[in-house]
XYZ file of C-alpha atoms in Angstrom:
726
model
C 112.853 161.222 121.417
C 111.110 158.178 120.069
C 110.040 155.293 122.269
C 107.800 154.700 125.264
C 106.621 157.178 127.908
C 109.319 159.039 129.860
C 109.543 160.173 133.495
C 110.131 163.936 134.002
C 109.621 166.624 136.587
C 106.007 167.281 137.364
C 104.779 164.021 135.794
C 102.227 161.935 137.634
C 103.057 158.241 138.021
C 101.422 155.206 139.615
C 103.659 153.320 142.059
C 102.851 150.809 144.790
C 99.155 151.233 144.083
C 99.190 155.019 144.728
C 99.446 158.166 142.593
C 102.605 160.284 142.981
C 104.083 163.430 141.418
C 107.749 163.501 140.390
C 109.472 166.255 142.407
C 113.172 165.610 141.688
C 115.509 163.309 139.702
C 119.158 162.864 140.786
C 121.814 160.113 140.990
C 119.558 157.269 139.875
C 116.873 158.200 142.390
C 113.499 159.893 142.127
C 111.700 161.913 144.801
C 107.950 161.342 144.765
C 105.250 163.407 146.425
C 101.919 161.711 147.174
C 98.568 163.419 146.891
C 98.409 163.537 150.712
C 101.795 165.327 150.845
C 103.892 162.286 151.753
C 107.433 162.380 150.304
C 109.384 159.250 149.253
C 112.826 158.658 147.689
C 112.904 155.601 145.406
C 115.566 154.083 143.176
C 114.635 154.386 139.525
C 115.277 150.642 139.008
C 112.838 149.851 141.828
C 110.300 152.283 140.419
C 110.409 150.722 136.937
C 110.336 147.173 138.332
C 107.038 147.736 140.132
C 104.280 145.655 138.514
C 101.784 148.533 138.669
C 104.142 151.294 137.475
C 102.548 153.642 134.935
C 103.146 157.180 133.652
C 99.717 158.814 133.869
C 100.060 162.169 132.116
C 103.229 162.039 130.014
C 103.081 164.167 126.862
C 102.497 162.437 123.576
C 105.595 160.938 121.984
C 106.160 162.000 118.361
C 106.323 159.141 115.901
C 107.410 158.686 112.315
C 104.372 158.895 110.054
C 103.362 155.561 108.505
C 104.455 156.438 104.980
C 103.867 152.895 103.739
C 100.233 153.004 104.808
C 99.813 156.398 103.161
C 101.005 154.947 99.857
C 98.379 152.212 100.086
C 95.515 154.732 100.238
C 93.597 155.962 97.206
C 95.216 159.018 95.659
C 92.295 161.347 96.437
C 92.316 160.368 100.123
C 96.093 160.787 100.347
C 96.047 164.204 98.650
C 93.253 165.400 100.959
C 95.282 164.408 104.062
C 98.410 166.197 102.789
C 96.346 169.302 102.014
C 94.947 169.293 105.566
C 98.533 169.037 106.865
C 99.408 172.316 105.096
C 96.269 174.014 106.434
C 96.928 172.877 110.028
C 100.568 173.954 109.907
C 99.548 177.379 108.580
C 97.061 177.802 111.416
C 99.646 176.872 114.071
C 102.815 178.518 112.690
C 101.620 180.956 110.089
C 103.599 179.126 107.386
C 101.971 176.494 105.086
C 105.235 174.507 105.056
C 105.735 174.573 108.833
C 108.363 176.451 110.868
C 111.068 175.755 108.273
C 109.119 177.635 105.588
C 110.859 181.004 105.004
C 108.157 182.425 102.762
C 105.980 185.445 103.635
C 103.145 184.993 106.119
C 99.594 185.934 105.412
C 98.304 188.536 107.831
C 95.246 186.525 108.897
C 97.502 183.678 110.118
C 100.264 185.702 111.795
C 100.705 184.349 115.372
C 102.077 187.744 116.466
C 98.871 189.612 115.686
C 96.105 186.994 115.643
C 94.977 184.578 118.331
C 94.570 180.826 117.690
C 90.787 181.175 117.690
C 90.957 183.909 115.085
C 93.304 181.847 112.930
C 90.977 178.815 113.156
C 87.997 180.913 112.132
C 89.987 182.404 109.250
C 90.942 178.949 107.966
C 87.345 177.726 108.219
C 86.149 180.746 106.222
C 88.867 180.214 103.599
C 88.004 176.549 103.093
C 84.265 177.262 102.931
C 84.857 179.911 100.319
C 86.928 177.419 98.301
C 83.959 175.023 98.110
C 84.727 172.794 101.105
C 82.282 173.745 103.899
C 84.249 173.688 107.159
C 83.693 175.067 110.666
C 86.215 176.306 113.204
C 85.399 173.259 115.342
C 86.480 171.014 112.463
C 89.772 172.904 112.114
C 90.348 172.577 115.872
C 89.607 168.810 115.687
C 92.030 168.325 112.796
C 94.723 170.176 114.778
C 94.238 167.763 117.685
C 94.463 164.752 115.389
C 97.610 166.083 113.791
C 99.260 166.629 117.164
C 98.411 163.050 118.193
C 98.960 160.967 115.029
C 100.614 163.264 112.507
C 99.491 163.013 108.893
C 97.818 159.673 109.555
C 95.377 161.437 111.911
C 94.214 163.652 109.023
C 93.255 160.689 106.808
C 89.594 159.940 106.148
C 89.567 156.586 107.937
C 86.558 155.327 106.055
C 89.090 154.392 103.371
C 91.247 152.462 105.876
C 88.600 150.098 107.141
C 89.818 146.488 106.760
C 88.251 144.728 103.840
C 87.201 141.087 103.995
C 86.273 138.717 101.223
C 83.426 137.476 103.391
C 81.596 140.802 103.237
C 78.679 140.965 105.653
C 78.000 137.234 105.674
C 76.378 135.733 108.751
C 79.095 134.422 111.048
C 77.007 131.303 111.742
C 76.908 130.504 108.041
C 80.652 131.070 107.728
C 81.396 128.767 110.683
C 79.146 126.005 109.366
C 80.597 126.256 105.854
C 84.148 126.059 107.231
C 83.229 122.886 109.123
C 81.712 121.295 106.016
C 84.789 122.160 103.929
C 87.176 120.726 106.525
C 85.114 117.544 106.806
C 85.258 117.069 103.030
C 89.079 117.111 102.781
C 89.313 113.323 102.565
C 86.071 112.747 100.636
C 85.572 112.488 96.910
C 85.078 115.776 95.107
C 81.562 117.120 94.718
C 79.724 120.170 93.408
C 79.014 123.482 95.107
C 75.390 122.380 95.270
C 76.374 119.514 97.569
C 78.191 121.976 99.834
C 75.042 124.090 100.042
C 72.916 121.089 101.000
C 75.390 119.941 103.684
C 75.735 123.473 105.104
C 71.978 123.951 105.282
C 71.610 120.579 106.994
C 74.319 121.439 109.551
C 72.709 124.798 110.352
C 69.362 123.087 110.879
C 70.956 120.630 113.311
C 72.688 123.387 115.286
C 70.075 126.188 115.350
C 66.855 124.600 114.240
C 65.008 124.362 110.954
C 64.759 127.707 109.149
C 66.396 129.766 111.912
C 69.527 130.602 109.884
C 68.901 131.220 106.200
C 71.573 130.761 103.556
C 72.348 133.609 101.152
C 71.453 133.391 97.474
C 73.207 130.871 95.258
C 75.615 133.367 93.697
C 76.486 134.913 97.075
C 76.943 131.463 98.631
C 79.271 130.394 95.815
C 81.365 133.545 96.257
C 81.540 132.808 99.976
C 82.718 129.249 99.276
C 85.521 130.460 97.029
C 86.523 133.118 99.560
C 86.912 130.459 102.267
C 88.327 127.589 100.213
C 90.524 128.926 97.423
C 93.404 130.103 99.577
C 93.430 126.851 101.583
C 93.111 124.419 98.686
C 89.760 122.982 99.794
C 88.172 123.030 96.334
C 90.901 121.298 94.301
C 91.012 117.656 93.326
C 90.964 114.988 96.022
C 94.668 114.413 95.461
C 95.472 118.106 95.914
C 93.382 118.298 99.085
C 95.149 115.271 100.585
C 98.510 116.780 99.688
C 97.717 120.087 101.383
C 96.329 118.415 104.498
C 99.493 116.320 104.846
C 101.823 119.249 104.240
C 103.611 120.400 107.405
C 103.062 123.889 108.701
C 105.377 126.550 107.267
C 107.955 128.025 107.365
C 109.825 125.423 105.322
C 113.567 125.089 105.902
C 115.605 123.795 102.944
C 117.729 120.711 103.537
C 121.440 121.370 103.161
C 123.539 118.323 102.288
C 127.288 118.640 101.824
C 128.581 115.073 101.358
C 127.657 112.071 99.173
C 125.548 109.616 101.135
C 124.745 112.103 103.888
C 121.077 111.951 102.870
C 119.612 109.336 100.517
C 115.924 109.088 99.612
C 114.193 105.854 98.589
C 110.778 105.419 97.016
C 108.784 103.220 94.634
C 106.342 104.021 91.847
C 104.590 102.355 88.944
C 106.195 103.254 85.631
C 103.941 104.836 83.017
C 104.688 102.102 80.481
C 103.675 98.496 79.821
C 106.122 95.597 79.644
C 105.611 92.060 78.371
C 105.971 89.341 80.968
C 106.057 85.621 80.212
C 103.261 84.180 78.043
C 102.478 87.616 76.656
C 101.080 89.025 79.904
C 101.222 92.830 79.737
C 101.613 94.824 82.945
C 103.082 98.059 84.323
C 106.333 97.444 86.216
C 107.265 98.929 89.558
C 110.452 100.977 89.903
C 112.306 101.518 93.185
C 115.222 103.951 93.271
C 117.690 105.396 95.760
C 118.638 109.040 95.162
C 121.608 110.791 96.751
C 120.497 114.355 97.550
C 123.976 115.905 97.573
C 124.858 114.807 94.024
C 121.392 113.923 92.604
C 122.882 110.538 91.695
C 120.499 107.653 91.117
C 122.595 105.300 93.246
C 120.546 102.221 92.406
C 117.358 101.285 90.589
C 115.389 98.039 90.813
C 112.562 97.275 88.389
C 110.051 94.570 89.292
C 106.700 93.289 88.273
C 104.086 94.489 90.760
C 104.865 93.437 94.296
C 108.079 95.063 95.541
C 109.280 93.374 98.719
C 111.679 94.303 101.482
C 114.344 92.165 99.830
C 114.174 94.536 96.840
C 114.853 97.466 99.156
C 117.807 95.522 100.535
C 118.960 94.996 96.936
C 119.158 98.777 96.567
C 121.541 98.901 99.525
C 123.737 96.267 97.909
C 123.717 98.022 94.528
C 124.676 101.359 96.056
C 127.812 100.010 97.713
C 129.045 98.011 94.723
C 130.340 99.506 91.436
C 127.973 99.018 88.519
C 129.605 96.700 85.958
C 129.569 97.370 82.233
C 126.875 95.271 80.583
C 127.317 93.535 77.228
C 126.593 95.880 74.331
C 127.245 99.080 76.231
C 129.507 101.649 74.593
C 132.982 102.157 76.048
C 132.069 105.815 76.623
C 129.911 104.648 79.558
C 132.911 103.275 81.456
C 134.053 105.073 84.591
C 137.555 105.503 83.190
C 136.071 107.645 80.366
C 134.098 109.923 82.725
C 134.982 113.020 84.758
C 135.399 110.872 87.872
C 139.025 110.681 89.174
C 139.205 107.050 88.085
C 142.933 106.376 88.495
C 143.008 107.747 92.022
C 139.905 105.831 93.084
C 141.134 102.612 91.470
C 144.162 102.665 93.746
C 141.750 102.652 96.699
C 139.083 100.245 95.406
C 140.118 97.614 92.852
C 136.456 96.783 92.189
C 136.183 99.946 90.070
C 138.194 98.346 87.250
C 135.856 97.896 84.302
C 132.960 99.555 86.145
C 130.359 101.820 84.571
C 130.308 105.568 85.256
C 127.971 105.437 88.233
C 129.237 106.639 91.630
C 129.599 104.241 94.535
C 127.908 105.899 97.512
C 127.569 104.551 101.049
C 124.436 106.044 102.664
C 124.488 107.521 106.142
C 120.794 108.432 106.474
C 117.944 107.099 104.339
C 114.608 108.916 104.127
C 111.702 106.639 103.188
C 107.957 106.823 103.221
C 106.017 104.640 105.625
C 105.232 101.896 103.132
C 105.452 98.322 104.376
C 108.558 97.646 102.297
C 110.652 100.383 103.898
C 109.441 100.191 107.501
C 109.620 96.412 107.739
C 111.713 95.042 110.582
C 113.964 93.236 108.100
C 114.854 96.397 106.159
C 115.439 98.418 109.328
C 117.560 95.597 110.759
C 119.579 95.451 107.535
C 120.213 99.204 107.714
C 121.210 98.932 111.361
C 123.682 96.163 110.579
C 125.299 98.441 107.970
C 125.314 101.497 110.247
C 122.628 103.365 108.270
C 120.023 105.564 109.960
C 116.448 105.267 108.683
C 114.169 108.316 108.918
C 110.537 107.769 107.862
C 108.815 110.748 106.287
C 105.478 111.977 107.682
C 102.554 109.788 106.539
C 101.162 110.806 103.157
C 103.622 113.681 102.798
C 105.292 113.675 99.389
C 107.089 117.036 99.796
C 109.094 115.597 102.701
C 110.954 113.535 100.083
C 110.483 115.947 97.225
C 113.855 115.228 95.604
C 113.003 111.618 94.797
C 109.444 112.530 93.773
C 110.827 115.105 91.328
C 113.294 112.521 90.034
C 110.446 110.146 89.209
C 108.835 112.954 87.224
C 112.114 113.531 85.365
C 112.460 109.811 84.602
C 108.954 109.898 83.191
C 109.570 112.898 80.914
C 113.170 112.153 79.909
C 112.989 108.377 79.472
C 109.636 106.629 79.900
C 107.614 108.759 77.471
C 109.992 107.698 74.685
C 109.446 103.983 75.392
C 106.989 101.882 73.411
C 103.680 101.318 75.270
C 103.911 104.602 77.165
C 100.659 105.023 79.108
C 100.715 108.703 80.035
C 100.550 109.962 83.585
C 96.810 109.238 83.879
C 94.085 107.509 81.888
C 93.041 110.749 80.197
C 96.445 110.854 78.457
C 96.535 107.165 77.484
C 96.479 106.173 73.835
C 93.873 103.970 72.234
C 95.918 100.734 72.330
C 98.857 101.293 74.668
C 98.935 97.621 75.710
C 99.174 96.529 72.101
C 102.315 98.644 71.672
C 104.205 96.745 74.411
C 107.307 95.085 72.938
C 109.908 95.220 75.731
C 110.260 92.532 78.365
C 110.894 93.537 81.942
C 114.576 92.596 81.676
C 115.014 94.522 78.423
C 113.377 97.666 79.788
C 115.486 97.387 82.919
C 118.625 97.157 80.797
C 117.566 100.251 78.837
C 116.868 102.130 82.063
C 120.227 101.214 83.605
C 122.002 102.396 80.456
C 120.002 105.635 80.375
C 120.817 106.353 84.030
C 124.542 106.250 83.231
C 124.544 108.115 79.915
C 121.377 110.211 80.198
C 121.008 111.087 83.864
C 124.486 111.000 85.385
C 125.938 113.137 82.586
C 123.045 115.620 82.453
C 123.442 119.061 84.041
C 121.105 119.812 86.963
C 120.208 123.366 87.916
C 120.239 122.387 91.583
C 123.909 121.300 91.495
C 126.311 124.226 91.829
C 129.977 124.302 92.779
C 130.795 126.999 95.379
C 133.650 128.271 93.205
C 131.511 128.233 90.044
C 128.006 129.269 91.142
C 126.902 130.153 87.608
C 127.810 126.732 86.191
C 125.352 123.844 86.599
C 127.004 120.465 87.197
C 126.038 116.903 86.348
C 125.725 114.276 89.127
C 129.060 112.725 88.123
C 130.785 116.128 88.165
C 129.280 116.944 91.559
C 130.393 113.589 92.945
C 133.904 114.124 91.600
C 134.015 117.538 93.306
C 132.687 116.293 96.651
C 134.657 113.043 96.797
C 137.857 115.084 96.567
C 136.822 116.837 99.797
C 134.945 114.105 101.681
C 137.069 111.137 100.634
C 136.115 107.658 99.483
C 135.985 104.560 101.686
C 135.018 101.285 99.947
C 132.648 98.994 101.852
C 133.199 95.390 100.701
C 130.211 93.139 101.276
C 130.601 89.428 101.908
C 128.223 86.494 101.534
C 127.045 86.902 105.115
C 126.077 90.491 104.398
C 123.758 89.435 101.600
C 121.996 86.990 103.889
C 121.810 89.695 106.564
C 119.938 91.924 104.097
C 117.142 89.383 103.634
C 113.853 89.493 105.583
C 114.067 87.955 109.049
C 111.898 85.564 111.039
C 112.526 84.084 114.485
C 111.094 80.615 115.112
C 111.714 77.320 116.855
C 113.373 74.324 115.211
C 110.895 71.476 115.666
C 111.156 67.751 114.989
C 109.677 68.264 111.538
C 112.008 71.199 110.787
C 110.962 74.817 110.281
C 107.526 75.722 108.975
C 106.878 79.127 107.367
C 103.483 79.883 105.851
C 102.576 76.213 105.170
C 106.034 75.477 103.751
C 108.227 73.071 105.710
C 112.031 73.340 105.484
C 114.202 70.496 106.728
C 117.797 69.293 106.533
C 120.069 67.092 108.577
C 122.085 70.126 109.706
C 119.144 70.895 112.003
C 119.408 67.569 113.884
C 121.545 68.829 116.817
C 119.159 71.731 117.423
C 115.676 70.210 117.084
C 113.574 71.159 120.074
C 116.471 73.071 121.608
C 116.289 76.785 122.406
C 118.772 79.117 120.757
C 121.423 80.916 122.839
C 119.571 84.195 122.137
C 117.531 85.881 124.865
C 114.153 84.827 123.400
C 115.225 81.230 122.714
C 114.231 81.478 119.022
C 116.439 80.809 116.005
C 117.178 83.510 113.443
C 115.932 82.633 109.947
C 116.434 84.649 106.748
C 114.458 84.052 103.555
C 114.029 85.490 100.058
C 110.383 86.109 99.042
C 111.422 85.929 95.368
C 112.945 82.470 95.850
C 111.161 80.603 98.684
C 112.837 77.298 97.731
C 115.243 77.533 100.667
C 115.950 79.489 103.818
C 119.092 80.307 105.802
C 119.407 79.560 109.529
C 122.044 81.071 111.812
C 123.500 78.108 113.734
C 126.370 77.969 116.246
C 129.720 76.841 114.846
C 132.591 77.258 117.309
C 135.302 76.724 114.692
C 134.221 79.882 112.842
C 135.756 83.280 113.785
C 132.351 84.695 114.649
C 131.111 81.602 116.431
C 128.258 80.875 114.020
C 127.582 79.913 110.406
C 124.748 80.178 107.915
C 123.097 76.899 106.910
C 120.888 76.584 103.841
C 117.753 74.555 104.545
C 115.655 73.518 101.486
C 111.883 73.179 101.157
C 110.871 69.541 101.454
C 108.760 69.763 98.254
C 111.441 71.486 96.195
C 111.760 68.513 93.833
C 107.994 68.450 93.343
C 107.941 72.110 92.233
C 110.989 72.525 90.028
C 109.824 75.692 88.224
C 110.710 79.045 89.789
C 108.033 80.659 91.909
C 107.690 83.500 94.407
C 105.821 84.131 97.606
C 103.255 86.031 95.498
C 102.404 82.833 93.603
C 102.278 80.853 96.846
C 99.782 83.281 98.390
C 97.585 82.939 95.286
C 97.565 79.147 95.688
C 96.752 79.398 99.384
C 93.680 81.479 98.588
C 92.409 79.039 95.949
C 93.080 75.622 97.572
C 90.814 74.667 100.464
C 92.215 72.608 103.332
C 90.747 69.082 103.424
C 93.299 67.171 105.519
C 95.964 67.661 108.158
C 98.717 70.261 107.843
C 101.249 67.956 106.165
C 98.772 66.742 103.544
C 97.538 70.277 102.941
C 101.110 71.417 102.249
C 101.487 68.579 99.728
C 98.204 69.600 98.070
C 99.429 73.196 97.857
C 102.677 72.080 96.241
C 100.775 70.006 93.662
C 98.421 72.907 92.922
C 101.395 75.253 92.519
C 103.100 72.873 90.084
C 99.894 72.478 88.046
C 99.440 76.265 87.944
C 102.984 76.834 86.681
C 102.674 74.033 84.110
C 99.308 75.315 82.830
C 100.627 78.815 82.479
C 103.784 77.590 80.742
C 101.630 75.711 78.225
C 99.517 78.798 77.533
C 96.453 77.539 79.399
C 94.739 78.729 82.559
C 92.955 81.926 83.420
C 94.388 85.377 82.838
C 94.936 85.721 86.582
C 96.925 82.478 86.694
C 99.058 83.570 83.747
C 99.866 86.838 85.504
C 100.802 85.000 88.721
C 103.061 82.576 86.874
C 104.625 85.325 84.750
C 105.459 87.382 87.805
C 106.933 84.319 89.489
C 109.256 83.518 86.583
C 110.243 87.154 86.100
C 111.034 87.711 89.758
C 112.902 84.428 90.126
C 115.024 85.130 87.039
C 115.561 88.809 87.681
C 115.930 88.427 91.432
C 119.492 87.142 91.479
C 120.570 89.735 93.994
C 123.794 87.912 94.646
C 124.676 88.062 90.986
C 125.267 91.812 91.022
C 127.819 91.322 93.775
C 129.737 88.140 93.045
C 128.196 86.353 90.088
C 126.715 83.507 92.124
C 123.968 82.809 94.614
C 124.846 82.825 98.334
C 126.014 79.404 99.365
C 125.591 78.306 102.936
C 128.241 76.276 104.695
C 127.666 72.552 104.890
C 129.113 70.018 107.299
C 129.812 67.662 104.419
C 130.282 69.555 101.118
C 128.521 68.022 98.187
C 125.879 66.244 100.258
C 122.280 67.335 100.210
C 119.096 65.819 101.424
C 117.997 65.523 97.798
C 121.336 64.349 96.481
C 121.766 67.259 94.036
C 122.188 70.520 95.945
C 120.650 73.556 94.346
C 123.238 75.672 96.167
C 125.995 74.438 93.850
C 124.199 75.414 90.664
C 125.214 78.480 88.676
C 122.673 81.311 88.727
C 120.443 81.890 85.768
C 122.264 84.251 83.394
C 119.759 84.528 80.611
C 117.891 87.486 79.327
C 116.587 88.479 82.732
C 119.690 87.958 84.851
C 121.226 90.864 86.638
C 124.748 92.067 85.927
C 127.524 89.611 86.788
C 130.966 90.469 88.085
C 133.977 88.793 86.438
C 135.535 86.001 88.441
C 138.654 87.973 89.280
C 136.525 90.488 91.201
C 134.734 87.883 93.316
C 135.439 88.535 96.992
C 136.241 85.590 99.214
C 133.525 84.372 101.494
C 135.642 85.037 104.546
C 136.487 88.653 103.643
C 136.020 91.140 106.483
C 132.749 92.998 106.204
C 132.348 95.185 109.230
C 128.583 94.738 108.844
C 128.166 91.397 110.621
C 128.026 91.334 114.363
C 130.932 90.113 116.423
C 131.416 86.527 117.469
C 128.640 84.908 119.426
C 124.997 84.467 118.591
C 123.432 87.927 118.604
C 120.395 88.962 120.549
C 117.080 89.315 118.684
C 117.006 92.259 116.311
C 114.912 95.166 117.472
C 113.687 97.660 114.888
C 113.524 100.681 117.185
C 116.266 103.313 117.247
C 117.886 103.834 120.607
C 118.351 107.624 120.399
C 114.872 108.641 119.286
C 111.810 107.175 117.642
C 112.005 108.095 113.920
C 108.307 107.392 113.364
C 107.366 109.740 116.175
C 109.869 112.257 114.803
C 108.247 112.119 111.349
C 104.986 113.431 112.794
C 106.779 116.583 114.010
C 108.154 117.510 110.567
């Protein structure tokens, strides 16, 4: 039998705080006799349930020898233990191979004619004569070990002592060194000499000067490596931060079975220079959305530095709308030429006619880092309005969104390194004059990237994409999407003009006599007259305002309108100095002006001075004058304003707010009626026949009635708190 101690006749047990002897076992009961002669009959279940129950003198339970541990021993130690096993068995049974050995017995070990003491003395004499001095006491001790632990009891346990990389180092030194290493996780990298100085200083503070001495330099360095190498405490500062942010193992792989079930978003600076206006050279910023199930790059937005929450909202819009074919693209990039079931999908979604071979994926859950762009209230509110869950990743934890991080690396190696003005992944890999090689504008590089995504990424096989029926065949993102959409289905999500405005950043403010003031910019229009000084029907009494940081020339206000199906309408309200500053600008340029122009008068005059300074800055930069900083600000403003036509990718025009009297504007010539810029930097435009009507059902806008203030928290659980538990 193998297992724990057993209860048998004659065994002594401890029960109810007393010592008893087992006298009988029958029918689930046990008869116990106490040392004083008292007899008791107890149920076995009650006996075993007693907290102090113990079998005091049960015989040893045989166990399987630890063969794995024997294999780990040095060969000489293992052979010596096996030899002792043969000697012990011969002493006890007369046969070197144990009772099963049918060979002849030697007379000196015959149990029928020799006592155990005589056999022990004979074995001791035999071993001593063979060159291994041994006494009968040693043979008797080895027999006892063998009875208790089997072969493992015959092993020379000096060879089984646990080894440690720390050797015989002073525990106080080890503790102090560990503390110094942990403290230095977030600090800049230093030498081992600095660690020695800090450790010596810490020991002096804790135990006194000179009480605990450090080992020699070589021994100390070996001790440092023994403590730090396995925990990543001696790598680069970036590696140390990565390991400290990594969640505790074990790591469970994420299983995603449907397109859009899990989408990851992130931004990074591209390792290449682009040419902005006036010859300004700068690295652009790329933001992508990656579908984990199909590895599809659902959308990609390239900006000059300064990605805003409206750019993240643009990704949402791009994902849900088919990508149109751009001028100059080969017909092979069209969806009808790809592996996607085009004819079947076209019967469901007419927008796919003439589209490029990029899947249309509606996200269910989006994983983002905790950057300001992705955790802003406007982006979370936009996701909530579209029924999308947002799950922030743990702070500073890249592996939590490893798929999108790996995709950035692939974009760098498969596309960016072949682009002129490639910078390398760090300054040590940068060429001598990378900036001088820059020839592509931001719009041109974006066009190249969008084309490469369709022909280079979506058609490329990925080792991580496998069909259950063809596990040995790697699939491309388009092939994986075609396989999954046949199982999961396809439901088009048409977006209307209201949806675009809903995706913009949100503010809640009062409507005053002078209009609406945002960051020293005043917006006013006669449509605000009935609501000046009046509270909104919302719970907080504030009016909902949406704005575009890439085009601060106007804002949109949600105002009641009973004749509309939803009970409200969006009104465009222009900046009062829009005619003074006719050139495109962004909030980035405005913030630069605010930092450089001192306030010398009241608020209204200061706003006028800011507008004049902004116009002069844009004019100087356009003429090739001004400082390098001013040229960069102006170049970013023009690039973002031209390339930021978010509405263009959906309907080919900017969102147009309703007006009480069409055609009228406070300035006489409404900017809302102008066609969007469609030059070199414009985004893709849909043909007119695919333009949805402004009153098309969206399913993303709230029902009739002015909604309550948007709240960024999730009602089921706090995703930010959840990210810390990953």
